[in-house]
Coordinates of C-alpha atoms in Angstrom, one line a residue:
X110 CA 2.2 -2.9 29.6
X111 CA 1.8 -6.8 29.2
X112 CA 4.8 -8.6 27.6
X113 CA 4.2 -8.8 24.1
X114 CA 5.9 -11.2 21.6
X115 CA 7.7 -8.5 19.9
X116 CA 9.6 -6.9 23.0
X117 CA 10.2 -10.3 24.2
X118 CA 11.9 -11.2 20.8
X119 CA 14.2 -8.2 20.5
X120 CA 15.2 -8.7 23.9
X121 CA 16.4 -12.3 23.6
X122 CA 17.9 -11.7 20.1
X123 CA 20.5 -9.2 21.9
X124 CA 20.9 -11.4 24.5
X125 CA 21.6 -14.7 22.6
X126 CA 23.3 -13.1 19.5
X127 CA 26.8 -13.5 20.9
X128 CA 26.4 -17.1 20.1
X129 CA 25.9 -17.0 16.5
X130 CA 28.2 -17.9 13.7
X131 CA 31.1 -15.9 12.5
X132 CA 30.4 -13.3 9.7
X133 CA 31.0 -14.7 6.3
X134 CA 34.0 -13.8 4.8
X135 CA 32.8 -14.2 1.4
X136 CA 30.1 -12.0 2.2
X137 CA 32.3 -9.3 3.2
X138 CA 34.8 -9.6 0.5
X139 CA 31.8 -9.1 -2.2
X140 CA 29.9 -6.2 -0.2
X141 CA 33.3 -4.2 1.0
X142 CA 32.4 -0.5 0.6
X143 CA 34.4 2.6 0.1
X144 CA 33.4 5.7 2.4
X145 CA 34.6 8.1 -0.4
X146 CA 32.3 6.5 -2.9
X147 CA 29.1 7.9 -1.0
X148 CA 30.1 11.7 -0.5
X149 CA 29.8 14.1 -3.2
X150 CA 33.1 15.9 -2.7
X151 CA 33.0 16.0 0.9
X152 CA 30.7 14.8 3.8
X153 CA 27.9 17.4 3.7
X154 CA 26.3 15.8 0.6
X155 CA 25.8 12.2 1.4
X156 CA 24.4 9.1 -0.3
X157 CA 23.5 6.6 2.1
X158 CA 25.0 3.3 1.8
X159 CA 22.1 0.5 1.5
X160 CA 24.3 -2.1 2.7
X161 CA 24.5 0.0 5.9
X162 CA 21.3 -1.8 7.5
X163 CA 22.8 -5.3 6.7
X164 CA 26.3 -4.2 8.2
X165 CA 24.8 -2.8 11.3
X166 CA 22.6 -6.0 12.0
X167 CA 25.7 -8.4 11.3
X168 CA 28.4 -6.3 13.4
X169 CA 26.0 -5.8 16.3
X170 CA 24.5 -9.5 16.0
X171 CA 27.8 -11.4 15.1
X172 CA 26.3 -12.9 11.8
X173 CA 23.3 -13.9 10.1
X174 CA 20.3 -15.0 12.0
X175 CA 19.5 -18.6 10.8
X176 CA 16.3 -20.3 10.8
X177 CA 17.1 -22.1 14.1
X178 CA 17.5 -18.8 15.7
X179 CA 13.9 -17.9 14.7
X180 CA 12.5 -21.2 15.7
X181 CA 14.0 -21.0 19.1
X182 CA 12.9 -17.4 19.7
X183 CA 9.3 -18.5 18.7
X184 CA 9.5 -21.4 21.0
X185 CA 10.4 -19.2 23.8
X186 CA 7.8 -16.7 22.9
X187 CA 5.1 -19.3 23.3
X188 CA 6.5 -20.1 26.6
X189 CA 6.0 -16.7 28.0
X190 CA 2.5 -16.6 26.7
X191 CA 2.0 -19.6 28.9
X192 CA 3.6 -18.3 31.8
X193 CA 1.4 -14.8 31.8
X194 CA -2.1 -15.8 30.1
X195 CA -3.5 -13.0 31.7
X196 CA -1.4 -10.6 30.0
X197 CA -3.0 -11.7 26.6
X198 CA -6.2 -10.8 25.3
X199 CA -7.9 -13.1 22.8
X200 CA -9.3 -11.6 19.7
X201 CA -10.4 -14.3 17.3
X202 CA -7.2 -16.0 18.2
X203 CA -4.4 -13.5 18.3
X204 CA -2.4 -12.6 21.1
X205 CA -2.7 -9.0 22.1
X206 CA -1.4 -7.3 25.3
X207 CA -3.4 -5.8 28.0
X208 CA -2.5 -2.7 29.2
X209 CA -1.9 -2.8 32.8
X210 CA -1.3 -0.2 35.6
X211 CA 2.3 1.2 35.7
X212 CA 4.3 3.5 33.5
X213 CA 2.5 5.1 30.3
X214 CA 4.8 5.1 27.1
X215 CA 4.3 8.1 25.0
X216 CA 5.3 8.0 21.2
X217 CA 7.5 11.0 20.8
X218 CA 7.8 10.6 16.8
X219 CA 9.4 11.3 14.3
X220 CA 5.9 12.1 13.0
X221 CA 6.7 15.1 10.8
X222 CA 9.9 17.7 10.0
X223 CA 10.2 21.3 9.3
X224 CA 13.1 20.5 7.1
X225 CA 15.9 17.9 5.9
X226 CA 19.3 18.7 4.9
X227 CA 21.6 16.8 2.9
X228 CA 24.2 19.6 1.5
X229 CA 20.8 21.0 0.5
X230 CA 18.1 22.2 2.7
X231 CA 14.4 21.2 1.6
X232 CA 11.3 21.8 3.9
X233 CA 10.0 18.2 2.8
X234 CA 8.7 15.4 5.0
X235 CA 9.8 12.0 5.2
X236 CA 8.8 8.3 6.9
X237 CA 10.9 5.2 7.0
X238 CA 11.4 2.4 4.3
X239 CA 8.3 0.9 2.7
X240 CA 7.7 -2.3 1.5
X241 CA 4.3 -2.3 0.2
X242 CA 1.2 0.1 -0.4
X243 CA -2.5 -0.8 -0.8
X244 CA -5.1 1.5 -1.7
X245 CA -8.4 -0.1 -0.7
X246 CA -10.3 -0.3 -3.7
X247 CA -13.6 -1.0 -1.5
X248 CA -13.5 2.5 -0.4
X249 CA -14.6 4.9 -3.3
X250 CA -13.5 8.1 -1.6
X251 CA -9.8 6.6 -1.9
X252 CA -9.2 7.9 1.7
X253 CA -8.3 4.2 3.0
X254 CA -4.7 2.8 2.3
X255 CA -2.6 0.4 4.1
X256 CA 1.3 0.5 4.3
X257 CA 3.6 -2.0 5.2
X258 CA 6.8 -0.6 6.5
X259 CA 10.4 -2.2 7.5
X260 CA 10.5 -2.7 10.9
X261 CA 7.5 -0.8 11.5
X262 CA 4.9 -3.2 10.7
X263 CA 1.4 -2.7 8.7
X264 CA -0.2 1.0 9.0
X265 CA -3.9 2.1 7.9
X266 CA -5.5 5.3 7.7
X267 CA -8.9 6.3 6.6
X268 CA -8.3 9.7 5.7
X269 CA -5.4 9.7 3.3
X270 CA -6.7 12.6 1.3
X271 CA -6.1 15.0 4.1
X272 CA -2.7 16.8 4.3
X273 CA -1.9 15.2 7.6
X274 CA -3.6 11.8 7.5
X275 CA -4.1 9.8 10.8
X276 CA -2.0 6.7 10.8
X277 CA -2.8 3.8 12.8
X278 CA -0.3 0.7 13.5
X279 CA -2.2 -2.7 13.3
X280 CA 0.6 -4.9 14.0
X281 CA 2.8 -3.8 16.9
X282 CA 1.3 -6.5 19.2
X283 CA 2.3 -9.1 16.9
X284 CA 5.5 -8.0 15.8
X285 CA 7.0 -4.5 14.5
X286 CA 9.1 -6.6 12.2
X287 CA 6.3 -7.6 10.3
X288 CA 7.6 -6.0 7.4
X289 CA 7.8 -8.8 4.5
X290 CA 5.0 -8.5 2.3
X291 CA 1.1 -8.2 2.4
X292 CA -1.8 -8.4 -0.2
X293 CA -5.6 -8.4 0.1
X294 CA -7.7 -11.6 -0.1
X295 CA -10.9 -11.7 -2.5
X296 CA -12.1 -9.1 -0.3
X297 CA -10.3 -5.9 0.9
X298 CA -11.1 -6.7 4.5
X299 CA -9.2 -9.7 4.5
X300 CA -5.4 -9.2 4.8
X301 CA -2.2 -11.6 4.5
X302 CA 0.6 -10.5 6.0
X303 CA 4.0 -12.1 5.8
X304 CA 7.0 -11.4 8.1
X305 CA 10.7 -11.1 7.4
X306 CA 12.2 -7.8 5.8
X307 CA 14.1 -8.8 2.9
X308 CA 16.8 -6.3 4.0
X309 CA 17.0 -6.7 7.7
X310 CA 18.2 -9.5 10.0
X311 CA 15.3 -10.6 12.7
X312 CA 12.3 -12.8 13.2
X313 CA 10.2 -13.8 10.0
X314 CA 9.3 -16.5 7.9
X315 CA 6.0 -16.6 9.0
X316 CA 2.0 -15.4 8.1
X317 CA -0.8 -13.9 9.9
X318 CA -4.3 -13.3 8.6
X319 CA -6.8 -10.5 9.2
X320 CA -10.6 -11.1 8.3
X321 CA -11.4 -7.5 9.9
X322 CA -9.1 -5.0 8.2
X323 CA -6.6 -5.5 10.7
X324 CA -8.6 -5.2 14.1
X325 CA -7.3 -8.5 14.9
X326 CA -5.1 -11.2 13.6
X327 CA -4.6 -14.8 13.5
X328 CA -1.7 -17.0 15.2
X329 CA 1.3 -17.2 13.1
X330 CA 2.1 -19.8 11.0
X331 CA 5.8 -20.9 10.4
X332 CA 7.0 -21.3 6.9
X333 CA 9.4 -24.1 6.8
X334 CA 13.1 -22.7 7.2
X335 CA 12.3 -19.3 5.4
X336 CA 13.2 -16.3 7.4
X337 CA 12.3 -13.6 4.8
X338 CA 9.6 -12.8 2.6
X339 CA 10.0 -11.3 -0.8
X340 CA 6.5 -10.9 -2.1
X341 CA 3.0 -12.3 -1.4
X342 CA 0.2 -12.5 -3.9
X343 CA -3.3 -14.0 -3.7
X344 CA -5.2 -16.1 -6.6
X345 CA -8.8 -14.9 -5.7
X346 CA -10.6 -16.9 -8.6
X347 CA -12.4 -18.9 -6.0
X348 CA -11.2 -19.5 -2.4
X349 CA -8.1 -17.3 -1.8
X350 CA -4.8 -19.3 -2.7
X351 CA -1.9 -17.4 -1.3
X352 CA 1.8 -17.6 -2.6
X353 CA 4.7 -16.7 -0.7
X354 CA 7.9 -16.0 -2.3
X355 CA 10.6 -16.5 0.4
X356 CA 14.4 -17.2 1.0
X357 CA 13.8 -20.7 0.7
X358 CA 11.5 -21.2 -2.1
X359 CA 7.8 -20.7 -2.9
X360 CA 5.0 -21.7 -0.1
X361 CA 1.5 -21.9 -0.9
X362 CA -1.8 -22.3 1.2
X363 CA -4.8 -23.7 -1.0
X364 CA -7.2 -23.0 2.2
X365 CA -7.3 -19.2 2.6
X366 CA -4.1 -19.0 4.7
X367 CA -5.2 -21.9 7.3
X368 CA -2.0 -23.8 6.2
X369 CA 1.0 -23.6 4.0
X370 CA 3.0 -25.9 2.1
X371 CA 6.4 -25.7 0.0
X372 CA 6.1 -25.8 -3.7
X373 CA 8.3 -28.8 -4.7
X374 CA 8.7 -27.7 -8.4
X375 CA 10.3 -24.7 -7.3
X376 CA 13.8 -25.3 -5.7
X377 CA 13.8 -24.6 -1.6
X378 CA 17.7 -23.3 -2.4
X379 CA 16.5 -20.2 -4.3
X380 CA 14.7 -16.8 -3.5
X381 CA 11.4 -16.0 -4.7
X382 CA 11.7 -12.3 -5.5
X383 CA 8.4 -11.4 -7.4
X384 CA 5.1 -12.8 -8.3
X385 CA 2.6 -11.6 -10.9
X386 CA -0.8 -13.1 -12.4
X387 CA -1.0 -12.8 -16.1
X388 CA -3.0 -14.3 -19.2
X389 CA -0.6 -17.1 -19.1
X390 CA -0.7 -18.1 -15.7
X391 CA 1.3 -16.9 -12.6
X392 CA 4.7 -15.9 -13.0
X393 CA 7.3 -16.3 -10.4
X394 CA 11.4 -14.9 -10.6
X395 CA 13.7 -16.6 -8.4
X396 CA 17.7 -16.1 -7.9
X397 CA 20.2 -18.4 -6.6
X398 CA 22.1 -17.8 -3.7
X399 CA 25.6 -17.1 -3.0
X400 CA 28.2 -15.8 -5.1
X401 CA 27.3 -15.5 -9.1
X402 CA 23.7 -15.2 -7.9
X403 CA 21.5 -16.0 -11.2
X404 CA 17.9 -15.2 -11.9
X405 CA 15.1 -17.1 -13.5
X406 CA 11.4 -16.8 -14.5
X407 CA 9.1 -19.6 -13.8
X408 CA 5.5 -20.2 -14.9
X409 CA 2.5 -21.9 -13.4
X410 CA -0.9 -22.9 -15.1
X411 CA -2.7 -24.2 -12.2
X412 CA -2.8 -21.6 -9.6
X413 CA 0.7 -21.8 -8.2
X414 CA 0.5 -25.6 -7.8
X415 CA 3.2 -26.6 -10.1
X416 CA 5.7 -24.5 -12.0
X417 CA 8.1 -25.0 -14.8
X418 CA 11.1 -23.0 -15.8
X419 CA 10.7 -20.2 -18.7
X420 CA 12.8 -21.2 -21.6
X421 CA 14.2 -18.0 -22.7
X422 CA 17.8 -16.8 -23.4
X423 CA 16.5 -13.1 -22.8
X424 CA 17.2 -13.4 -19.1
X425 CA 20.9 -14.8 -19.5
X426 CA 22.9 -13.0 -17.1
X427 CA 20.1 -11.8 -14.9
X428 CA 20.0 -11.9 -11.2
X429 CA 17.5 -10.2 -9.2
X430 CA 14.1 -9.8 -11.5
X431 CA 11.1 -7.6 -10.4
X432 CA 7.7 -8.0 -12.3
X433 CA 5.3 -5.3 -13.1
X434 CA 1.9 -5.7 -14.8
X435 CA -1.0 -3.4 -15.3
X436 CA -3.9 -5.6 -14.2
X437 CA -3.9 -9.0 -12.8
X438 CA -4.3 -11.4 -15.8
X439 CA -2.8 -9.0 -18.4
X440 CA -0.8 -10.3 -21.6
X441 CA 1.9 -7.4 -21.2
X442 CA 4.0 -7.9 -18.4
X443 CA 7.5 -6.3 -17.7
X444 CA 10.6 -7.4 -16.0
X445 CA 13.3 -5.3 -14.4
X446 CA 16.5 -7.0 -14.0
X447 CA 19.8 -6.7 -12.4
X448 CA 22.8 -8.4 -13.9
X449 CA 24.2 -12.1 -12.2
X450 CA 25.4 -11.4 -8.8
X451 CA 23.3 -8.2 -8.6
X452 CA 26.5 -5.9 -9.4
X453 CA 24.8 -3.7 -11.7
X454 CA 21.4 -3.0 -13.8
X455 CA 20.8 -5.3 -16.8
X456 CA 17.9 -4.4 -18.5
X457 CA 14.0 -3.9 -18.7
X458 CA 12.3 -6.7 -20.5
X459 CA 8.8 -6.9 -22.0
X460 CA 6.5 -10.0 -22.7
X461 CA 3.3 -9.6 -24.6
X462 CA 2.1 -13.1 -24.5
X463 CA 1.8 -13.3 -20.6
X464 CA 5.4 -13.9 -19.7
X465 CA 6.1 -17.1 -22.1
X466 CA 8.5 -15.1 -24.4
X467 CA 10.5 -12.1 -23.6
X468 CA 12.3 -9.1 -25.4
X469 CA 14.9 -7.0 -24.0
X470 CA 14.4 -3.3 -24.4
X471 CA 18.0 -2.3 -24.0
X472 CA 17.6 0.5 -21.5
X473 CA 20.1 0.8 -19.5
X474 CA 22.4 2.8 -21.6
X475 CA 19.7 4.9 -23.3
X476 CA 20.0 8.6 -22.3
X477 CA 16.6 10.3 -20.8
X478 CA 15.3 13.4 -22.5
X479 CA 16.5 15.2 -19.5
X480 CA 19.7 13.7 -18.2
X481 CA 21.5 15.3 -15.4
X482 CA 25.2 14.9 -14.0
X483 CA 23.6 12.1 -11.3
X484 CA 21.6 10.2 -13.8
X485 CA 23.3 10.4 -17.4
X486 CA 21.8 7.3 -18.6
X487 CA 18.8 5.0 -17.7
X488 CA 21.1 2.9 -15.3
X489 CA 18.6 3.8 -12.3
X490 CA 19.7 1.0 -9.9
X491 CA 22.9 2.4 -10.1
X492 CA 25.6 0.7 -7.4
X493 CA 22.4 -0.9 -5.7
X494 CA 21.0 -3.5 -7.8
X495 CA 20.3 -5.9 -5.2
X496 CA 18.1 -3.5 -3.1
X497 CA 16.3 -0.8 -5.1
X498 CA 14.0 -2.1 -7.7
X499 CA 10.5 -0.3 -8.7
X500 CA 8.2 -1.0 -11.4
X501 CA 4.7 0.0 -12.2
X502 CA 2.7 -0.2 -15.4
X503 CA 0.0 2.2 -15.8
X504 CA -3.2 0.3 -16.2
X505 CA -5.0 3.3 -17.8
X506 CA -3.0 2.8 -20.8
X507 CA -4.6 0.4 -22.8
X508 CA -1.4 -0.5 -24.6
X509 CA 0.4 -0.8 -21.3
X510 CA 3.2 1.4 -22.9
X511 CA 3.1 3.6 -20.1
X512 CA 5.5 2.4 -17.2
X513 CA 7.6 4.0 -14.4
X514 CA 10.9 2.8 -13.1
X515 CA 12.6 3.5 -9.9
X516 CA 16.1 3.0 -8.7
X517 CA 18.5 4.7 -6.2
X518 CA 18.7 8.2 -7.0
X519 CA 15.9 8.9 -9.5
X520 CA 12.5 7.6 -11.3
X521 CA 11.5 7.8 -14.9
X522 CA 8.6 7.2 -17.0
X523 CA 8.0 6.0 -20.5
X524 CA 4.9 6.4 -22.4
X525 CA 6.1 4.4 -25.4
X526 CA 6.8 1.2 -24.1
X527 CA 10.3 2.1 -23.2
X528 CA 11.7 3.7 -26.6
X529 CA 12.3 7.1 -24.7
X530 CA 12.4 8.1 -20.9
X531 CA 12.0 11.3 -19.1
X532 CA 13.2 11.5 -15.6
X533 CA 10.4 12.2 -13.2
X534 CA 12.4 12.9 -9.8
X535 CA 15.5 13.6 -8.2
X536 CA 16.4 12.6 -4.4
X537 CA 17.5 16.0 -3.5
X538 CA 15.1 17.9 -5.9
X539 CA 17.9 18.9 -8.2
X540 CA 18.1 19.9 -11.5
X541 CA 14.8 21.0 -11.8
X542 CA 12.9 17.6 -10.9
X543 CA 10.9 17.4 -8.0
X544 CA 11.8 15.3 -4.9
X545 CA 11.4 12.1 -4.0
X546 CA 13.6 10.0 -1.5
X547 CA 16.2 7.9 -2.6
X548 CA 16.0 4.0 -3.0
X549 CA 12.8 2.8 -4.4
X550 CA 11.2 -0.4 -3.3
X551 CA 7.3 -0.5 -4.4
X552 CA 4.5 1.6 -6.0
X553 CA 0.8 1.5 -6.4
X554 CA -2.0 3.1 -8.7
X555 CA -5.5 4.0 -7.8
X556 CA -8.2 5.7 -9.9
X557 CA -10.8 6.9 -7.3
X558 CA -13.4 9.3 -8.3
X559 CA -11.7 9.7 -11.6
X560 CA -8.6 11.3 -10.2
X561 CA -5.5 8.7 -11.2
X562 CA -2.8 8.4 -8.4
X563 CA 0.6 7.3 -8.2
X564 CA 1.9 6.1 -5.4
X565 CA 5.9 5.3 -4.8
X566 CA 7.4 3.8 -1.9
X567 CA 11.1 4.5 -0.9
X568 CA 13.6 4.4 2.0
X569 CA 11.9 7.9 2.7
X570 CA 8.3 6.8 3.0
X571 CA 5.2 7.2 0.5
X572 CA 5.3 10.0 -2.4
X573 CA 2.0 10.5 -4.5
X574 CA 1.1 12.2 -7.8
X575 CA -2.0 13.1 -9.4
X576 CA -0.3 14.4 -12.6
X577 CA 1.3 11.3 -14.0
X578 CA 4.5 12.2 -12.4
X579 CA 5.1 15.7 -13.0
X580 CA 4.6 16.9 -9.6
X581 CA 5.0 14.7 -6.2
X582 CA 3.2 15.1 -2.6
X583 CA 5.2 14.0 0.4
X584 CA 2.7 15.2 2.9
X585 CA 1.1 11.8 3.2
X586 CA 4.2 11.0 5.5
X587 CA 3.1 13.3 8.2
X588 CA 2.0 10.8 11.3
X589 CA 3.4 7.6 9.8
X590 CA 6.2 6.7 12.6
X591 CA 8.3 4.0 11.1
X592 CA 11.8 5.6 10.6
X593 CA 14.4 2.9 11.6
X594 CA 16.5 4.4 14.3
X595 CA 20.1 3.2 14.7
X596 CA 21.0 5.2 17.9
X597 CA 19.4 7.6 20.0
X598 CA 21.1 10.5 22.7
X599 CA 19.5 12.9 24.6
X600 CA 20.9 15.8 27.2
X601 CA 19.4 16.3 30.5
X602 CA 20.1 20.0 30.4
X603 CA 17.7 20.3 27.2
X604 CA 14.1 19.5 28.3
X605 CA 12.6 16.8 26.0
X606 CA 15.8 16.3 23.9
X607 CA 16.6 13.5 21.6
X608 CA 19.2 13.0 18.8
X609 CA 18.6 10.3 16.7
X610 CA 20.8 8.2 14.1
X611 CA 18.4 6.8 11.2
X612 CA 18.6 4.5 8.5
X613 CA 18.9 6.7 5.0
X614 CA 17.2 9.7 6.4
X615 CA 20.2 11.0 8.4
X616 CA 20.9 12.5 11.8
X617 CA 17.8 14.1 13.2
X618 CA 16.8 16.1 16.4
X619 CA 14.0 16.6 18.0
X620 CA 12.6 20.3 17.9
X621 CA 11.4 21.1 21.5
X622 CA 8.9 19.1 23.1
X623 CA 7.0 18.4 19.7
X624 CA 7.2 15.0 17.7
X625 CA 9.0 17.4 14.7
X626 CA 12.6 15.9 14.1
X627 CA 14.7 18.0 11.8
X628 CA 17.0 16.5 9.5
X629 CA 20.6 18.2 10.6
X630 CA 22.9 15.7 8.5
X631 CA 22.4 13.6 5.4
X632 CA 22.8 10.0 4.4
X633 CA 22.6 7.1 7.1
X634 CA 22.7 8.2 10.8
X635 CA 24.5 5.7 13.0
X636 CA 26.2 6.7 16.1
X637 CA 25.2 9.8 17.9
X638 CA 26.2 11.1 21.3
X639 CA 25.5 14.3 23.5
X640 CA 27.4 15.4 26.7
X641 CA 25.4 14.6 29.8
X642 CA 26.6 16.9 32.5
X643 CA 26.7 20.2 30.5
X644 CA 23.5 22.2 30.1
X645 CA 25.0 25.1 28.4
X646 CA 24.0 26.1 25.0
X647 CA 27.7 25.0 23.7
X648 CA 27.3 21.2 25.0
X649 CA 29.1 18.8 22.7
X650 CA 27.1 16.5 20.4
X651 CA 28.4 14.1 17.9
X652 CA 27.3 12.5 14.6
X653 CA 28.9 9.5 12.7
X654 CA 28.5 8.2 9.3
X655 CA 30.2 5.0 7.9
X656 CA 33.6 4.0 9.1
X657 CA 34.7 6.9 11.4
X658 CA 33.4 9.9 9.6
X659 CA 32.8 11.6 12.8
X660 CA 31.2 15.1 13.2
X661 CA 31.1 17.0 16.2
X662 CA 29.1 20.4 17.1
X663 CA 29.3 22.7 19.9
X664 CA 25.8 24.4 19.5
X665 CA 23.3 22.7 21.8
X666 CA 20.8 21.6 20.3
X667 CA 22.0 21.4 16.7
X668 CA 19.8 23.5 14.6
X669 CA 21.6 23.5 11.2
X670 CA 24.0 21.2 9.5
X671 CA 26.5 24.0 9.5
X672 CA 26.9 23.2 13.2
X673 CA 28.7 19.9 12.5
X674 CA 32.4 20.3 11.9
X675 CA 34.9 17.1 11.2
X676 CA 36.4 15.5 14.1
X677 CA 38.7 12.7 12.9
X678 CA 42.2 13.9 14.3
X679 CA 43.8 11.1 16.2
X680 CA 42.2 8.6 14.1
X681 CA 42.6 7.0 10.5
X682 CA 41.5 8.5 7.5
X683 CA 37.8 7.7 6.4
X684 CA 37.4 4.7 4.4
X685 CA 39.8 2.9 6.4
X686 CA 37.5 -0.3 6.4
X687 CA 40.3 -2.6 7.5
X688 CA 40.7 -0.7 10.7
X689 CA 37.4 0.4 11.8
X690 CA 33.8 -0.8 12.0
X691 CA 31.7 0.5 9.3
X692 CA 29.2 1.3 11.8
X693 CA 31.0 3.9 14.1
X694 CA 29.7 3.9 17.4
X695 CA 30.1 6.5 19.9
X696 CA 29.8 6.1 23.4
X697 CA 28.7 8.8 26.0
X698 CA 29.6 8.8 29.7
X699 CA 26.9 9.0 32.0
X700 CA 26.3 12.2 33.9
X701 CA 28.8 13.0 36.7
X702 CA 31.8 10.8 35.0
X703 CA 32.9 13.9 33.0
X704 CA 33.0 17.3 34.2
X705 CA 34.6 18.6 31.0
X706 CA 31.7 17.4 28.9
X707 CA 34.2 16.8 26.2
X708 CA 34.9 12.9 26.7
X709 CA 33.4 10.3 24.7
X710 CA 34.5 6.9 23.3
X711 CA 34.8 4.8 19.9
X712 CA 36.9 1.9 18.8
X713 CA 38.2 0.0 16.0
X714 CA 37.7 -3.3 14.7
X715 CA 41.5 -4.2 15.3
X716 CA 40.6 -3.6 19.2
X717 CA 41.8 0.1 19.5
X718 CA 39.8 2.2 22.1
X719 CA 39.6 6.1 21.7
X720 CA 39.1 8.7 24.2
X721 CA 38.1 12.3 23.0
X722 CA 39.0 15.8 24.5
X723 CA 38.1 19.2 23.1
X724 CA 40.6 18.7 19.9
X725 CA 40.6 15.1 18.7
X726 CA 41.0 11.3 19.9
X727 CA 43.5 9.4 22.0
X728 CA 44.3 5.7 21.9
X729 CA 43.8 4.6 25.3
X730 CA 44.1 0.9 24.9
X731 CA 45.0 -1.5 21.9
X732 CA 44.8 -5.1 21.5
X733 CA 47.4 -7.1 23.5
X734 CA 47.7 -4.4 26.2
X735 CA 45.9 -3.1 29.1
X736 CA 43.9 -6.5 29.4
X737 CA 42.6 -6.5 25.8
X738 CA 43.1 -9.5 24.0
X739 CA 45.4 -9.6 21.4
X740 CA 44.0 -9.5 17.8
X741 CA 40.6 -8.6 16.8
X742 CA 37.5 -7.9 19.1
X743 CA 35.3 -11.3 18.9
X744 CA 34.6 -11.8 15.2
X745 CA 35.1 -7.8 14.5
X746 CA 31.5 -6.9 15.5
X747 CA 30.3 -3.7 17.0
X748 CA 30.1 -4.5 20.7
X749 CA 29.2 -2.2 23.5
X750 CA 31.3 -0.1 25.7
X751 CA 30.3 0.7 29.3
X752 CA 31.4 3.9 31.4
X753 CA 31.9 4.0 35.1
X754 CA 29.5 6.5 36.5
X755 CA 32.2 7.8 38.2

């Protein structure tokens, strides 16, 4: 294959990351997590830790990736294109690598699963985290749908109603990290995509455009110093006017995406989380950065050219705010808000005048009609208000009183404007509720052929309902290859083997030579390992969760979560965050280096290296001895270890 911008940027990022600034102590203090908080009694039923993705990037790269980092990588990418012009084929302006003679890479998946396990075994299918779902209103059949995936870019299917839709990636040659936001233009064949996932470190803060349904793309346009894109909307009243909410304020294009300028009347020091067009004009929600981050609402009456803060006491104490509206131009609009600092859910607010005035609905402390031990009140955001926000207003309800909310473990519905609520899903299909994967991020509605359809997007992909949320279908995840993989291990003695650790989709193992990957441990899957020189059915493999929550199996390959047993003897107790990396690395010796198949390595933040045997771990080196510098490893990040082949 030719050298793509994505592959080059990813490689360069890993090479130069060691020179980045030290981790922010205030960040670590605010977001310190406790392993015990995320387990229900033991390590078999695990709630994922959303901070894990950020911690993983920070520990691997040594801190935040600032705008100078992005600018430098984009410049280096331009140099590469200049060096190898024959490898790039222009299609209306964009780069697109041409396949050359040589090694052919085959996508192994995961495309589907036969089961998932997290204390409970389910026959459900997941994919990775979604940012936006766009049903194509120009296709009357309802078969054309786009989804924007975190780390996976933009995907499209033209047979969505099939049990196993055929999904096609559209932005692989632009950058798989294009996972900020996406919107249609005045016609649905025009797509505007913004790069920069809100919850991932990486290359972002730029825009691309397609005028042929994603077949080809324009060159990228950088948005100042922005690196993350939270929302993107298009005013299609006349020529497309594009509004882009970023981590450095709001950007606007008045010429259909040809160029963008920062909007001066919204501070460049705020995040712009959400945008919506109402009867009063355009609304934007902002949030300050740093400790005690506070949210505000702005209004524009001139298609986003100028903005004024909405003067209301209703949002006092708010942090991140997500807007919900049935149809563009509606007078009724909702706002789902976290509190200042995003430490807890604040409330759901409603406006009947397009967002000029607001009323708090006092939702958070309400008891749903079907409460359970995990969701006893309408505090759906639970401990992750900075992360999981979802709101959908049903446009089929003329009074706009039917609203859906999603948070961490559950979703809920009201049909009376928030007076009463009913839970509509549970993260593990418990309490008689249907399954939708945890951590809600986006939603959409369509009514093709008279069939109303709800689309919810979570850390586990896309879920749909055609009966108002009573039942849900997970099969549209089939073929959507966008899981976020932290680690990969294989065993030469097991043909085609692959054991992977995934963001919020657990530890999964490949089934034979298929693209089916079954989940054999829940929560997040960080480090994985598999003995390299033992081909028997008892070859040792390992899986880790946060801190040093390591489990070990002598069943090869693992077929069930019961195959994993705790393996922490010799290490400090789980939750010792002052000692262990949040992201627990496991290192496998190469083939020929370990005749026993029992040896693996891990290490702590404080500079202790451990080696395993059949029963546990032994410290083989510590800071200040054996050539290891006293004190912590550099900035306490998760470095790599190489093991001699002999």
